[in-house]
């Protein structure tokens, strides 16, 4: 099993550009999550999904959109990137309890 | 949401037992306590979860007093490779929305 994978690993954007981060899991987990982590800080929940076709806002959802069209995939979109969105983005998945399995992260820089 | 308080940093020496305490005074009846470990440039990794008394697995023990207002993660005989950030989370099992990663505790193991 690959676990949780994220694409891409690194990306540099210019302000105003758009992009989509892809998260895939092969553990048949119901729940999936997107977090961001800024230097020296803990993770903050952006959006999450409790099942295929469902999404919900987390702690810091502004400027991001998500979609969960397939159970194994969770996409995070930035429609118009801003420098404040420079961060490391982590995807995670879990069955219906607290143990979350995290991906390796995507390091995003917005210039 | 149950707020958690942990020490910002701790130092220890190889071979010692390390205890990291987390305070969660407003923990709810249906909340579980979960600890994660994060190495630089990696996503967090689940260590242990408990509800009350003591839980032990192959890497750590979790001690929870009767009032559940605090918990202590115990790492036996730490090595240099245990240097990481440790996060204490409190929330209902299966609830994605209510899990919050604080700033964590930076544990540094010295030779």
Tab-separated table of C-alpha atoms in Angstrom:
chain	number	residue	atom	x	y	z
A	1	UNK	CA	0.000	0.000	0.000
A	2	UNK	CA	1.235	3.474	-0.869
A	3	UNK	CA	-0.801	5.025	1.951
A	4	UNK	CA	-1.431	8.736	1.358
A	5	UNK	CA	0.291	10.371	-1.593
A	6	UNK	CA	0.355	14.024	-2.584
A	7	UNK	CA	1.040	15.667	-5.922
A	8	UNK	CA	3.072	17.788	-6.500
A	9	UNK	CA	5.799	17.820	-3.835
A	10	UNK	CA	6.881	21.390	-4.587
A	11	UNK	CA	5.357	24.262	-6.478
A	12	UNK	CA	6.078	27.936	-7.029
A	13	UNK	CA	3.227	30.194	-8.129
A	14	UNK	CA	2.898	33.832	-8.954
A	15	UNK	CA	0.240	35.893	-7.210
A	16	UNK	CA	-3.103	35.401	-8.907
A	17	UNK	CA	-2.307	32.035	-10.474
A	18	UNK	CA	-4.417	29.009	-9.773
A	19	UNK	CA	-3.498	25.424	-9.028
A	20	UNK	CA	-4.845	22.150	-7.713
A	21	UNK	CA	-3.203	19.866	-5.194
A	22	UNK	CA	-4.073	16.202	-5.430
A	23	UNK	CA	-4.300	13.809	-2.523
A	24	UNK	CA	-4.832	10.088	-3.016
A	25	UNK	CA	-5.243	7.284	-0.476
A	26	UNK	CA	-5.465	3.547	-1.013
A	27	UNK	CA	-6.686	2.541	2.457
A	28	UNK	CA	-10.404	2.886	1.705
A	29	UNK	CA	-10.740	5.564	4.381
A	30	UNK	CA	-13.962	7.507	4.678
A	31	UNK	CA	-12.486	10.750	6.038
A	32	UNK	CA	-9.973	12.967	4.275
A	33	UNK	CA	-8.466	16.284	5.327
A	34	UNK	CA	-6.380	19.168	4.073
A	35	UNK	CA	-4.143	21.078	6.499
A	36	UNK	CA	-1.648	23.861	6.156
A	37	UNK	CA	1.408	24.305	8.330
A	38	UNK	CA	3.262	27.585	8.552
A	39	UNK	CA	6.834	27.750	9.910
A	40	UNK	CA	7.055	26.983	13.623
A	41	UNK	CA	3.341	26.386	13.957
A	42	UNK	CA	0.985	23.489	14.271
A	43	UNK	CA	-1.323	22.262	11.549
A	44	UNK	CA	-4.514	24.137	10.768
A	45	UNK	CA	-7.457	22.387	9.162
A	46	UNK	CA	-8.548	23.925	5.844
A	47	UNK	CA	-11.305	21.613	4.635
A	48	UNK	CA	-12.292	18.039	5.262
A	49	UNK	CA	-14.578	15.364	3.882
A	50	UNK	CA	-16.478	12.623	5.680
A	51	UNK	CA	-17.275	10.688	2.516
A	52	UNK	CA	-17.402	10.696	-1.248
A	53	UNK	CA	-19.267	13.715	-2.554
A	54	UNK	CA	-19.161	15.596	0.781
A	55	UNK	CA	-16.943	18.451	1.933
A	56	UNK	CA	-16.934	20.801	4.892
A	57	UNK	CA	-15.024	23.863	6.062
A	58	UNK	CA	-12.320	23.653	8.665
A	59	UNK	CA	-10.578	26.354	10.642
A	60	UNK	CA	-9.050	28.335	7.745
A	61	UNK	CA	-11.104	27.690	4.567
A	62	UNK	CA	-10.949	31.130	2.912
A	63	UNK	CA	-9.192	31.182	-0.453
A	64	UNK	CA	-9.452	27.420	-0.937
A	65	UNK	CA	-11.937	25.050	-2.512
A	66	UNK	CA	-12.081	21.268	-2.385
A	67	UNK	CA	-13.749	18.370	-4.141
A	68	UNK	CA	-14.151	14.687	-3.329
A	69	UNK	CA	-15.599	13.127	-6.459
A	70	UNK	CA	-14.016	9.756	-5.729
A	71	UNK	CA	-13.551	8.178	-2.324
A	72	UNK	CA	-9.814	7.798	-2.790
A	73	UNK	CA	-9.091	11.344	-3.968
A	74	UNK	CA	-9.371	14.739	-2.304
A	75	UNK	CA	-8.458	17.828	-4.317
A	76	UNK	CA	-7.501	21.219	-2.912
A	77	UNK	CA	-7.785	24.193	-5.232
A	78	UNK	CA	-6.412	27.694	-5.031
A	79	UNK	CA	-8.310	29.906	-7.462
A	80	UNK	CA	-6.174	33.028	-7.083
A	81	UNK	CA	-3.021	32.399	-5.098
A	82	UNK	CA	-1.778	34.980	-2.606
A	83	UNK	CA	1.589	35.232	-0.788
A	84	UNK	CA	-0.253	34.491	2.477
A	85	UNK	CA	-0.928	31.010	1.112
A	86	UNK	CA	2.763	30.171	1.085
A	87	UNK	CA	2.894	27.143	3.333
A	88	UNK	CA	3.336	23.391	3.535
A	89	UNK	CA	0.116	21.565	2.773
A	90	UNK	CA	-0.607	18.170	4.278
A	91	UNK	CA	-3.329	15.782	3.313
A	92	UNK	CA	-4.535	13.077	5.664
A	93	UNK	CA	-7.079	10.299	5.704
A	94	UNK	CA	-8.687	8.262	8.453
A	95	UNK	CA	-11.353	5.718	9.153
A	96	UNK	CA	-14.133	7.038	11.350
A	97	UNK	CA	-11.948	7.637	14.400
A	98	UNK	CA	-9.051	9.866	15.332
A	99	UNK	CA	-5.991	8.122	13.908
A	100	UNK	CA	-5.120	10.105	10.814
A	101	UNK	CA	-2.571	8.997	8.239
A	102	UNK	CA	-0.663	11.858	6.678
A	103	UNK	CA	0.917	12.351	3.311
A	104	UNK	CA	4.443	13.716	2.781
A	105	UNK	CA	3.299	17.278	2.168
A	106	UNK	CA	3.397	19.829	-0.642
A	107	UNK	CA	5.623	22.859	-0.229
A	108	UNK	CA	3.963	25.815	-1.943
A	109	UNK	CA	5.550	29.215	-2.478
A	110	UNK	CA	3.520	32.110	-3.816
A	111	UNK	CA	5.583	35.028	-5.093
B	1	UNK	CA	-13.512	22.776	21.593
B	2	UNK	CA	-11.137	21.440	24.215
B	3	UNK	CA	-8.033	23.623	24.281
B	4	UNK	CA	-4.714	21.970	25.037
B	5	UNK	CA	-1.582	23.386	26.630
B	6	UNK	CA	1.845	21.778	26.270
B	7	UNK	CA	5.386	22.898	27.025
B	8	UNK	CA	6.979	24.572	24.024
B	9	UNK	CA	10.190	22.576	24.281
B	10	UNK	CA	11.983	19.894	26.291
B	11	UNK	CA	15.498	18.514	26.283
B	12	UNK	CA	16.528	15.023	27.305
B	13	UNK	CA	19.477	12.681	27.001
B	14	UNK	CA	19.669	9.383	25.224
B	15	UNK	CA	18.439	6.461	27.291
B	16	UNK	CA	16.275	8.559	29.597
B	17	UNK	CA	12.523	8.322	29.988
B	18	UNK	CA	10.710	11.419	28.770
B	19	UNK	CA	7.326	12.557	30.024
B	20	UNK	CA	5.414	15.245	28.135
B	21	UNK	CA	2.327	16.578	29.873
B	22	UNK	CA	-0.671	18.094	28.148
B	23	UNK	CA	-3.310	20.129	29.961
B	24	UNK	CA	-6.909	20.007	28.720
B	25	UNK	CA	-9.077	21.444	31.471
B	26	UNK	CA	-12.315	21.630	29.475
B	27	UNK	CA	-12.217	18.124	28.023
B	28	UNK	CA	-15.687	16.794	27.211
B	29	UNK	CA	-17.133	13.461	28.244
B	30	UNK	CA	-16.885	12.010	24.745
B	31	UNK	CA	-13.399	13.356	23.965
B	32	UNK	CA	-10.402	11.122	23.376
B	33	UNK	CA	-6.769	12.132	23.810
B	34	UNK	CA	-4.445	11.495	20.904
B	35	UNK	CA	-0.728	12.125	20.454
B	36	UNK	CA	1.124	12.605	17.194
B	37	UNK	CA	4.816	12.874	16.368
B	38	UNK	CA	6.211	15.024	13.567
B	39	UNK	CA	9.723	15.002	12.132
B	40	UNK	CA	10.973	17.923	10.038
B	41	UNK	CA	9.617	17.958	6.483
B	42	UNK	CA	7.229	15.079	7.193
B	43	UNK	CA	3.571	14.750	8.045
B	44	UNK	CA	2.576	13.905	11.616
B	45	UNK	CA	2.455	10.263	12.655
B	46	UNK	CA	-0.003	8.768	15.130
B	47	UNK	CA	1.609	7.570	18.365
B	48	UNK	CA	-1.130	6.641	20.812
B	49	UNK	CA	-4.709	7.332	21.820
B	50	UNK	CA	-6.586	6.903	25.065
B	51	UNK	CA	-9.726	7.772	26.987
B	52	UNK	CA	-8.846	7.072	30.616
B	53	UNK	CA	-6.288	5.398	32.907
B	54	UNK	CA	-3.306	3.995	31.055
B	55	UNK	CA	-2.685	2.898	27.505
B	56	UNK	CA	0.537	1.303	26.330
B	57	UNK	CA	1.795	0.288	22.919
B	58	UNK	CA	5.156	-0.667	21.501
B	59	UNK	CA	6.472	2.902	21.395
B	60	UNK	CA	4.830	4.847	24.227
B	61	UNK	CA	2.520	4.951	27.220
B	62	UNK	CA	-0.277	7.396	27.855
B	63	UNK	CA	-1.316	8.180	31.414
B	64	UNK	CA	-4.681	9.845	32.032
B	65	UNK	CA	-5.776	10.687	35.591
B	66	UNK	CA	-9.321	10.148	36.771
B	67	UNK	CA	-10.391	13.769	36.193
B	68	UNK	CA	-8.993	13.622	32.615
B	69	UNK	CA	-7.934	17.279	32.767
B	70	UNK	CA	-4.408	16.373	31.776
B	71	UNK	CA	-2.496	13.538	30.174
B	72	UNK	CA	1.133	12.475	30.032
B	73	UNK	CA	2.896	10.893	27.108
B	74	UNK	CA	5.768	8.726	28.293
B	75	UNK	CA	8.583	7.720	25.943
B	76	UNK	CA	10.867	5.070	27.460
B	77	UNK	CA	14.605	5.208	26.831
B	78	UNK	CA	14.626	7.862	24.125
B	79	UNK	CA	17.187	7.929	21.346
B	80	UNK	CA	18.409	10.697	19.056
B	81	UNK	CA	15.806	9.625	16.495
B	82	UNK	CA	13.009	10.595	18.902
B	83	UNK	CA	13.876	14.265	18.387
B	84	UNK	CA	10.633	15.640	16.951
B	85	UNK	CA	7.594	17.767	17.690
B	86	UNK	CA	4.896	16.042	19.726
B	87	UNK	CA	1.270	17.157	19.490
B	88	UNK	CA	-1.521	16.479	21.960
B	89	UNK	CA	-5.034	16.521	20.489
B	90	UNK	CA	-8.374	16.273	22.218
B	91	UNK	CA	-11.632	15.580	20.448
B	92	UNK	CA	-14.499	13.172	19.935
B	93	UNK	CA	-13.665	9.986	18.129
B	94	UNK	CA	-14.689	10.273	14.509
B	95	UNK	CA	-15.128	14.039	14.519
B	96	UNK	CA	-12.898	15.656	11.926
B	97	UNK	CA	-14.043	19.182	12.632
B	98	UNK	CA	-13.015	19.295	16.250
B	99	UNK	CA	-9.415	18.165	16.089
B	100	UNK	CA	-6.940	20.959	16.602
B	101	UNK	CA	-3.179	20.714	16.408
B	102	UNK	CA	-1.604	23.232	18.770
B	103	UNK	CA	2.011	24.326	18.520
B	104	UNK	CA	3.237	21.074	20.030
B	105	UNK	CA	6.303	20.287	22.134
B	106	UNK	CA	9.720	20.267	20.506
B	107	UNK	CA	11.618	17.379	22.104
B	108	UNK	CA	15.362	17.437	21.582
B	109	UNK	CA	17.300	14.335	22.572
B	110	UNK	CA	20.954	15.008	23.256
B	111	UNK	CA	23.791	12.475	23.082
